[in-house]
Coordinates of N, CA and C in Angstrom, one line a residue:
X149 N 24.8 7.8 38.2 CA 24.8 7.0 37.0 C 23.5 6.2 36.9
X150 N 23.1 5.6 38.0 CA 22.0 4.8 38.2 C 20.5 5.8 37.6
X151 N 20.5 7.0 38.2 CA 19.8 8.1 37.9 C 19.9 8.6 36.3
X152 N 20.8 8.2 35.8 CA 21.2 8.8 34.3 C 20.2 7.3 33.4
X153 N 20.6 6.2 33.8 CA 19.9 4.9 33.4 C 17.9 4.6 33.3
X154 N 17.9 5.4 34.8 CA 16.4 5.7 34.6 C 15.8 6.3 33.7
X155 N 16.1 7.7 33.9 CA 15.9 8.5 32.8 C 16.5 8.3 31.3
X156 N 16.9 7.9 31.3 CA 17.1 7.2 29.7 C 16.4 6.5 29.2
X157 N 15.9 5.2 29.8 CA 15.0 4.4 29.9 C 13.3 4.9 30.0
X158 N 13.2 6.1 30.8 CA 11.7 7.0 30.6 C 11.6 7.0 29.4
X159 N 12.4 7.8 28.9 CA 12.6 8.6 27.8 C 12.2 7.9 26.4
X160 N 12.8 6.4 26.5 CA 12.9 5.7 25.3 C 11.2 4.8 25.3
X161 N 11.1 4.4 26.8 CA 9.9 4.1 27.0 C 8.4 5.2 26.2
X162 N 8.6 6.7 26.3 CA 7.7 7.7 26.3 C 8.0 7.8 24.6
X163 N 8.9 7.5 24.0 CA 9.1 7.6 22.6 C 8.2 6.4 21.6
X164 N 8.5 5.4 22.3 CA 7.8 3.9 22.0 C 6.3 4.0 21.9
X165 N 5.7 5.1 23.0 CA 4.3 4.9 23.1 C 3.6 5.4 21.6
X166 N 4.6 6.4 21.0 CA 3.9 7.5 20.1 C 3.7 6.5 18.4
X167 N 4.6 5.2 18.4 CA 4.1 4.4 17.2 C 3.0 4.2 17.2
X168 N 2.3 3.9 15.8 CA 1.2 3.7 15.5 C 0.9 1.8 15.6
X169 N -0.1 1.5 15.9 CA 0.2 -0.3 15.8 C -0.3 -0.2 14.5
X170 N 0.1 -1.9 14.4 CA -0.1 -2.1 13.2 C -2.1 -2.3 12.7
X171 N -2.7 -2.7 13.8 CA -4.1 -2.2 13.7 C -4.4 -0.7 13.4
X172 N -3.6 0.1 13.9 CA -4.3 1.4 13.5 C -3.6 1.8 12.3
X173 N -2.8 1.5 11.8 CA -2.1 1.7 10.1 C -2.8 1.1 9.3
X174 N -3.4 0.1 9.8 CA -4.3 -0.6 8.7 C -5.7 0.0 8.6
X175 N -6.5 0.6 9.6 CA -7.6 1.5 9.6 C -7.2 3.0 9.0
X176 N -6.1 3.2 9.1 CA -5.8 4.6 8.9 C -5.6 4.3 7.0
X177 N -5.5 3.5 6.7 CA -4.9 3.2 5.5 C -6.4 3.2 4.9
X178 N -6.5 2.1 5.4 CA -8.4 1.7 4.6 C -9.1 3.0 4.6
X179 N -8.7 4.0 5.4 CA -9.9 5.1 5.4 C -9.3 6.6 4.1
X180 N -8.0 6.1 3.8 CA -7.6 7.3 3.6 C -7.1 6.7 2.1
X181 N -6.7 5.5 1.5 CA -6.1 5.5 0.3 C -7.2 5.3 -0.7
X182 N -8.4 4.2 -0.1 CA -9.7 3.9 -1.6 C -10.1 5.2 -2.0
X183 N -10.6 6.4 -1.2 CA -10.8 8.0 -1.6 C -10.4 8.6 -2.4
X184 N -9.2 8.6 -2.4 CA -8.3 8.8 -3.2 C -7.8 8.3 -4.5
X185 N -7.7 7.1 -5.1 CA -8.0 6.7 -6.4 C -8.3 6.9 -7.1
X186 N -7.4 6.9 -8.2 CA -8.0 7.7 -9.6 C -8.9 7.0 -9.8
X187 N -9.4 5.4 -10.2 CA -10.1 4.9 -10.7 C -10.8 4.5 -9.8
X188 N -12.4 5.1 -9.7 CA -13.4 4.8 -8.3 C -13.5 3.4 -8.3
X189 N -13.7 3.3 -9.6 CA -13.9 1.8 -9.7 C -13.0 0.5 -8.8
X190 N -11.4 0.5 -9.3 CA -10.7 0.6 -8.8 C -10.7 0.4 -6.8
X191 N -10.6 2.0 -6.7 CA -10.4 2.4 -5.3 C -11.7 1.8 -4.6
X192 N -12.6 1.3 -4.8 CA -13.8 1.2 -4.3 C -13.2 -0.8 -4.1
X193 N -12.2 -1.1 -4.5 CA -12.0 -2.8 -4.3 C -10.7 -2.8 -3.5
X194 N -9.8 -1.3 -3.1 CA -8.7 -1.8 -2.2 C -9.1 -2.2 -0.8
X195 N -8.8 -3.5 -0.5 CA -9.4 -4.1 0.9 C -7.7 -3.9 2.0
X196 N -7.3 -3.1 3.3 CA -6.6 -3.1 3.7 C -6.5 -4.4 4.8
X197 N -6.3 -5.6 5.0 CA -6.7 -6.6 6.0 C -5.4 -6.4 6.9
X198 N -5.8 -7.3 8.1 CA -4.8 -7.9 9.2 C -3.2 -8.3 8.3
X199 N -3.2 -8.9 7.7 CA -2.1 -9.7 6.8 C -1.5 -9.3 5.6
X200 N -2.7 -9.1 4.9 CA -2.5 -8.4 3.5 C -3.3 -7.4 2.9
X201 N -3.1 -7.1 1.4 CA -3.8 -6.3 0.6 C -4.4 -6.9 -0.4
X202 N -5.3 -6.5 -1.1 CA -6.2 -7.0 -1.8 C -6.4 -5.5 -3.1
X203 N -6.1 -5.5 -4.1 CA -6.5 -4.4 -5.2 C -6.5 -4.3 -6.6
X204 N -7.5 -3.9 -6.9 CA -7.6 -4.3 -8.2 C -6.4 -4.2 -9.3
X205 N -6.2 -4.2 -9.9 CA -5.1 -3.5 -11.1 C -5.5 -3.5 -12.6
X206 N -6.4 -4.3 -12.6 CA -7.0 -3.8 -14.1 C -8.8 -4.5 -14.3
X207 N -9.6 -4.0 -15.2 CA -10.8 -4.4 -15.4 C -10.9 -4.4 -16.8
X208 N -11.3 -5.5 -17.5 CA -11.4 -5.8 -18.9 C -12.9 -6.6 -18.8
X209 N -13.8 -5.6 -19.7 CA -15.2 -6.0 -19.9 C -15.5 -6.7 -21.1
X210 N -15.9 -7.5 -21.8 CA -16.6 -7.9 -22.8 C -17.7 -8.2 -22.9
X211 N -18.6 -7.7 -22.9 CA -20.1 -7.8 -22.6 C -20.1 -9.2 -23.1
X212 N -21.3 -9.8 -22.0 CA -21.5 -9.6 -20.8 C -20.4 -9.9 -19.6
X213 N -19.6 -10.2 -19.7 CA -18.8 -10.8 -18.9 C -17.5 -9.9 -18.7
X214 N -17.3 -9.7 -17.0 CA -16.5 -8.6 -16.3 C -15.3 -9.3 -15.9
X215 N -14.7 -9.4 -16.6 CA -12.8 -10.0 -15.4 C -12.0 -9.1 -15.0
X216 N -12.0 -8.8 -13.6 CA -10.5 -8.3 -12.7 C -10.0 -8.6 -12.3
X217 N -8.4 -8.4 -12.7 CA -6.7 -8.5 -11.9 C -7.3 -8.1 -10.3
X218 N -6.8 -8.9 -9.8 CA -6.7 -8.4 -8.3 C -5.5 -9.0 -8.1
X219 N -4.6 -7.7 -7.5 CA -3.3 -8.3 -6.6 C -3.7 -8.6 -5.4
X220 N -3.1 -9.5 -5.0 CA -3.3 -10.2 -3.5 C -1.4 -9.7 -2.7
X221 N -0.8 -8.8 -2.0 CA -0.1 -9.4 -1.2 C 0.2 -9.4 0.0
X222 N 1.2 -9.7 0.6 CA 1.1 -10.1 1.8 C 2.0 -9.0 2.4
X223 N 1.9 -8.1 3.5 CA 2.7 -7.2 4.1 C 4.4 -7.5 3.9
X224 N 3.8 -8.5 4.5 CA 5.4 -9.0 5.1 C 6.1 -9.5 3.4
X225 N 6.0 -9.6 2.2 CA 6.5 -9.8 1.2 C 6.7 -8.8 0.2
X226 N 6.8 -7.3 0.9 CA 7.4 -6.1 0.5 C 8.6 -6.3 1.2
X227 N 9.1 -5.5 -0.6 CA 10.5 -5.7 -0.7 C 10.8 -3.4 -1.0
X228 N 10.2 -3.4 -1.8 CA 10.1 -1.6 -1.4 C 8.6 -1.0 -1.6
X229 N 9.1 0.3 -1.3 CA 7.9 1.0 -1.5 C 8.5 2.5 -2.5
X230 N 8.3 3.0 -3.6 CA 8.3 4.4 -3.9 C 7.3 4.6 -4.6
X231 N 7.4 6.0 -5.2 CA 6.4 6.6 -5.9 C 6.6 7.8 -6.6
X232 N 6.3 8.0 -7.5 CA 6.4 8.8 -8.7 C 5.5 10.3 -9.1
X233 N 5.9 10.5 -10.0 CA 4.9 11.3 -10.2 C 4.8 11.4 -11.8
X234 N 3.8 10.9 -12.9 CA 3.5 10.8 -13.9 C 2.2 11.6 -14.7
X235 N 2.3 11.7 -16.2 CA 1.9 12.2 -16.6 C 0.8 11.5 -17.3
X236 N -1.0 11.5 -17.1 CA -1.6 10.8 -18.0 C -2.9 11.4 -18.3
X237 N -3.2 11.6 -19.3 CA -4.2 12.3 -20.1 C -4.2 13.5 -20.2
X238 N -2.5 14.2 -19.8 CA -2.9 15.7 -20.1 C -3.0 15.9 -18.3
X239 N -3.1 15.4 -17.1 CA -2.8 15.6 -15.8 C -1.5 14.8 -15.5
X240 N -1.4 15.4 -14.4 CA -0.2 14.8 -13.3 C -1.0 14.0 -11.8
X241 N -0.6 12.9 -12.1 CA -1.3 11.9 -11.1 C 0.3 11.1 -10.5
X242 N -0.2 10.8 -8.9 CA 1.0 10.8 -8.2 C 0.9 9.0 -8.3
X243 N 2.0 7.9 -8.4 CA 1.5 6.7 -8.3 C 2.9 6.1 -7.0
X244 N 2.0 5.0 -6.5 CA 2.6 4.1 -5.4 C 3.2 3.3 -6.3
X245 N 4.7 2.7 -6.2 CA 4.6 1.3 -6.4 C 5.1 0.7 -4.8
X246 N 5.0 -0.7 -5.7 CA 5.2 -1.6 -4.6 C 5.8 -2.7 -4.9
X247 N 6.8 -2.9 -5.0 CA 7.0 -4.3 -5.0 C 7.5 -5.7 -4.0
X248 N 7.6 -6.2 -4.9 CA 7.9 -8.1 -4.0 C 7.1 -8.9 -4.2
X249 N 7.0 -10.1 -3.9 CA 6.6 -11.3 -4.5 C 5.0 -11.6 -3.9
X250 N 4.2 -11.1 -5.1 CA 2.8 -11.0 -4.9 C 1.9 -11.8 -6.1
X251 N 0.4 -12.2 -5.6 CA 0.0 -13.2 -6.5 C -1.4 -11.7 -7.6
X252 N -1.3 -12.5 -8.6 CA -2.3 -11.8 -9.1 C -4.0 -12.1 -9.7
X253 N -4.8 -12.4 -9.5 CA -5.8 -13.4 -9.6 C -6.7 -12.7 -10.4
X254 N -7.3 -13.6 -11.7 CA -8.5 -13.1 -12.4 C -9.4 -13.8 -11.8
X255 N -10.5 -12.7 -11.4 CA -11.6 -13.0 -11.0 C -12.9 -12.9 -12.2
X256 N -13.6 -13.9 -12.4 CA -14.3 -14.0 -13.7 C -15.7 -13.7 -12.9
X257 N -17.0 -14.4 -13.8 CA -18.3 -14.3 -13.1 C -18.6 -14.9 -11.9
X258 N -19.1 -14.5 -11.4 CA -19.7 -14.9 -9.7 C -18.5 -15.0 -8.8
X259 N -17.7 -13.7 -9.2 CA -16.5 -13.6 -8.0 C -15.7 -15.1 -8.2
X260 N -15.4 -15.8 -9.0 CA -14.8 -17.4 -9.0 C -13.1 -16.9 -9.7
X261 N -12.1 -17.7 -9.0 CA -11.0 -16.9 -9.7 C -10.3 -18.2 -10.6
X262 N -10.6 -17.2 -11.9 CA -10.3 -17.9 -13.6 C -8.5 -18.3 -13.5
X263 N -8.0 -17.3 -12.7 CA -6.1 -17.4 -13.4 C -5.2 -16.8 -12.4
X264 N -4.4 -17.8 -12.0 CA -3.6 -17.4 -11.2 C -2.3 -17.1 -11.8
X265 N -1.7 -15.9 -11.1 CA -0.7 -16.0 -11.3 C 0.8 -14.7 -10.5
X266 N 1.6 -14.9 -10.8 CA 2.6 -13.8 -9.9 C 3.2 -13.3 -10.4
X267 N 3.2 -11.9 -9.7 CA 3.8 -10.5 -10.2 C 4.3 -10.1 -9.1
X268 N 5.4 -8.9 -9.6 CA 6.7 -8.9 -8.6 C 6.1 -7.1 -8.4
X269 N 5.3 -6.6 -8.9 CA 5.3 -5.0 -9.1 C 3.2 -4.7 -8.8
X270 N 3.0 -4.0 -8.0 CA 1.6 -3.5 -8.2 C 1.6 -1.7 -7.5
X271 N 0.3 -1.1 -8.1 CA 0.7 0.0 -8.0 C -0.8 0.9 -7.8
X272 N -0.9 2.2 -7.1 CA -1.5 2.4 -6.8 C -1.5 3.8 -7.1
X273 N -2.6 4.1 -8.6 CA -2.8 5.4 -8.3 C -3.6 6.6 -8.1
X274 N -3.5 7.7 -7.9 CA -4.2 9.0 -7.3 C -4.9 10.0 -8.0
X275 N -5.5 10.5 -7.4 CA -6.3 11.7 -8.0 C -5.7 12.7 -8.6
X276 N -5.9 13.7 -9.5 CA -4.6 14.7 -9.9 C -4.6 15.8 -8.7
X277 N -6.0 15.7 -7.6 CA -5.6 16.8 -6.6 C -5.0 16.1 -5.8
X278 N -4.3 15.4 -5.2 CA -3.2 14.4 -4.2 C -2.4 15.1 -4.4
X279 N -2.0 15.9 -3.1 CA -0.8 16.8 -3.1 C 0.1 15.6 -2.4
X280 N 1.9 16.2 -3.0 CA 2.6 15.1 -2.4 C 2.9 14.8 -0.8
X281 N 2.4 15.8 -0.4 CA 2.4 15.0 1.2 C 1.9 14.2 1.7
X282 N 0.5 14.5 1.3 CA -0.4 13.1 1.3 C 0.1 12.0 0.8
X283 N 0.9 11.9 -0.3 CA 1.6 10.1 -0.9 C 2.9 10.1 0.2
X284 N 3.8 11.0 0.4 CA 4.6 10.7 1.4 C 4.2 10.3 2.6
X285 N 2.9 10.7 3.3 CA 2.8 10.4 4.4 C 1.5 8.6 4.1
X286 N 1.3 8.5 2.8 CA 0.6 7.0 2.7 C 2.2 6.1 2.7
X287 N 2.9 6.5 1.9 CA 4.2 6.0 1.8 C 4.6 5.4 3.1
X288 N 5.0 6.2 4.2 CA 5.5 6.2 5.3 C 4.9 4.8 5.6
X289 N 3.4 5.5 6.0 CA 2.8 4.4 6.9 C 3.0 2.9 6.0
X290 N 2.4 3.1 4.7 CA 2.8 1.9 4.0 C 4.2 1.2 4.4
X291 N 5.2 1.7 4.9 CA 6.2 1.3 5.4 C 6.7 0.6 6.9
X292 N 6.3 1.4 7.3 CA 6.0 1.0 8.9 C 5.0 0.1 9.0
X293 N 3.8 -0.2 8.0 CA 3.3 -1.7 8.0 C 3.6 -2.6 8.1
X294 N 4.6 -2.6 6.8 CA 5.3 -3.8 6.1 C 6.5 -4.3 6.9
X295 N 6.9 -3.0 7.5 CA 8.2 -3.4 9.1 C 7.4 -4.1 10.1
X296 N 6.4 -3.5 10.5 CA 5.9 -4.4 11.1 C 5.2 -5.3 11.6
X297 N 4.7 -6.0 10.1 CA 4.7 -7.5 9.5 C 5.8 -8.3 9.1
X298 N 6.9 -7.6 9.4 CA 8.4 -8.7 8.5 C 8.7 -8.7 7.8
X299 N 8.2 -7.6 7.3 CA 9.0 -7.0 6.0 C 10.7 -6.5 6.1
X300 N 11.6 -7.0 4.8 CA 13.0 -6.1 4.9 C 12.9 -5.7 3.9
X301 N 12.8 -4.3 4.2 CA 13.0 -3.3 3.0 C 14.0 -3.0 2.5
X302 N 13.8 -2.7 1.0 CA 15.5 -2.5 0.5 C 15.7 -1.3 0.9
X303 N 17.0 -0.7 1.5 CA 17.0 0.3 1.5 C 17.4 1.4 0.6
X304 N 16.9 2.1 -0.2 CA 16.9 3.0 -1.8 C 18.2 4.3 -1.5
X305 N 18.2 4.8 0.4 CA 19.7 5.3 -0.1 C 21.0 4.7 0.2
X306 N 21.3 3.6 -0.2 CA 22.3 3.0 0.3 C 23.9 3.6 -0.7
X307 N 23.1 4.1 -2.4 CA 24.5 4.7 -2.9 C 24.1 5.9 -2.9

């Protein structure tokens, strides 16, 4: 029995090693979701940090003067993660959401932020060549982030 306890214990031990930390989900993310973005623009401002996310969600120009939505949130204040698959301009582009309790900030001239405010929903979307394994496997990891920052996810199949 004592023999049966070890080996069990290996075993669970040798399964444990194969998680990803949460440092390498966050480099794996930074490297692999800005590329991908439909809008370079956009994709070229997703910041993946230690704590949180940082990304744009919209850009409204009026010459001369540039303001961008950036959502700010924090790992641990995801509440779910899915993703879709939608129709826009005549392509099919795959989109993340995300939600939970996240702030949204307009950033005016000289990077200074004009307007705060909070949003429950931000979203992330893709190139029309993003095959869906690629969003299931950003999904994933997006998930296993947010678990392990403290995040409690709703669970989507509970009915």
């Amino acid at each position: 029995m004592k023999n049966l306890l070890i080996l069990f214990a290996l075993f669970l031990g040798i399964g444990a090693t194969k998680a990803q930390t949460a440092e390498q989900t966050i480099e794996w993310l930074q490297a692999k979701v800005p590329p991908l973005q439909r809008e370079s623009d956009f994709g070229a401002t997703i910041k993946f940090k230690d704590e949180f996310c940082e990304a744009a969600s919209s850009i409204t120009t009026s010459f001369p003067i540039r303001v961008v939505e950036v959502h700010v949130f924090k790992y641990s204040n995801i509440k779910s993660i899915s993703y879709l698959q939608k129709e826009l301009a005549g392509k099919l582009y795959y989109k993340i959401i995300i939600t939970g309790n996240f702030q949204a900030n307009k950033i005016g001239f000289n990077n200074e932020v004009t307007e705060t405010k909070n949003v429950e929903t931000t979203d992330f979307v893709f190139n029309a060549s993003v095959e869906k394994e690629e969003i299931l496997r950003i999904v994933k990891a997006l998930k296993h982030l947010a678990t392990l920052k403290g995040a409690k996810l709703i669970n989507d199949n509970l009915f």
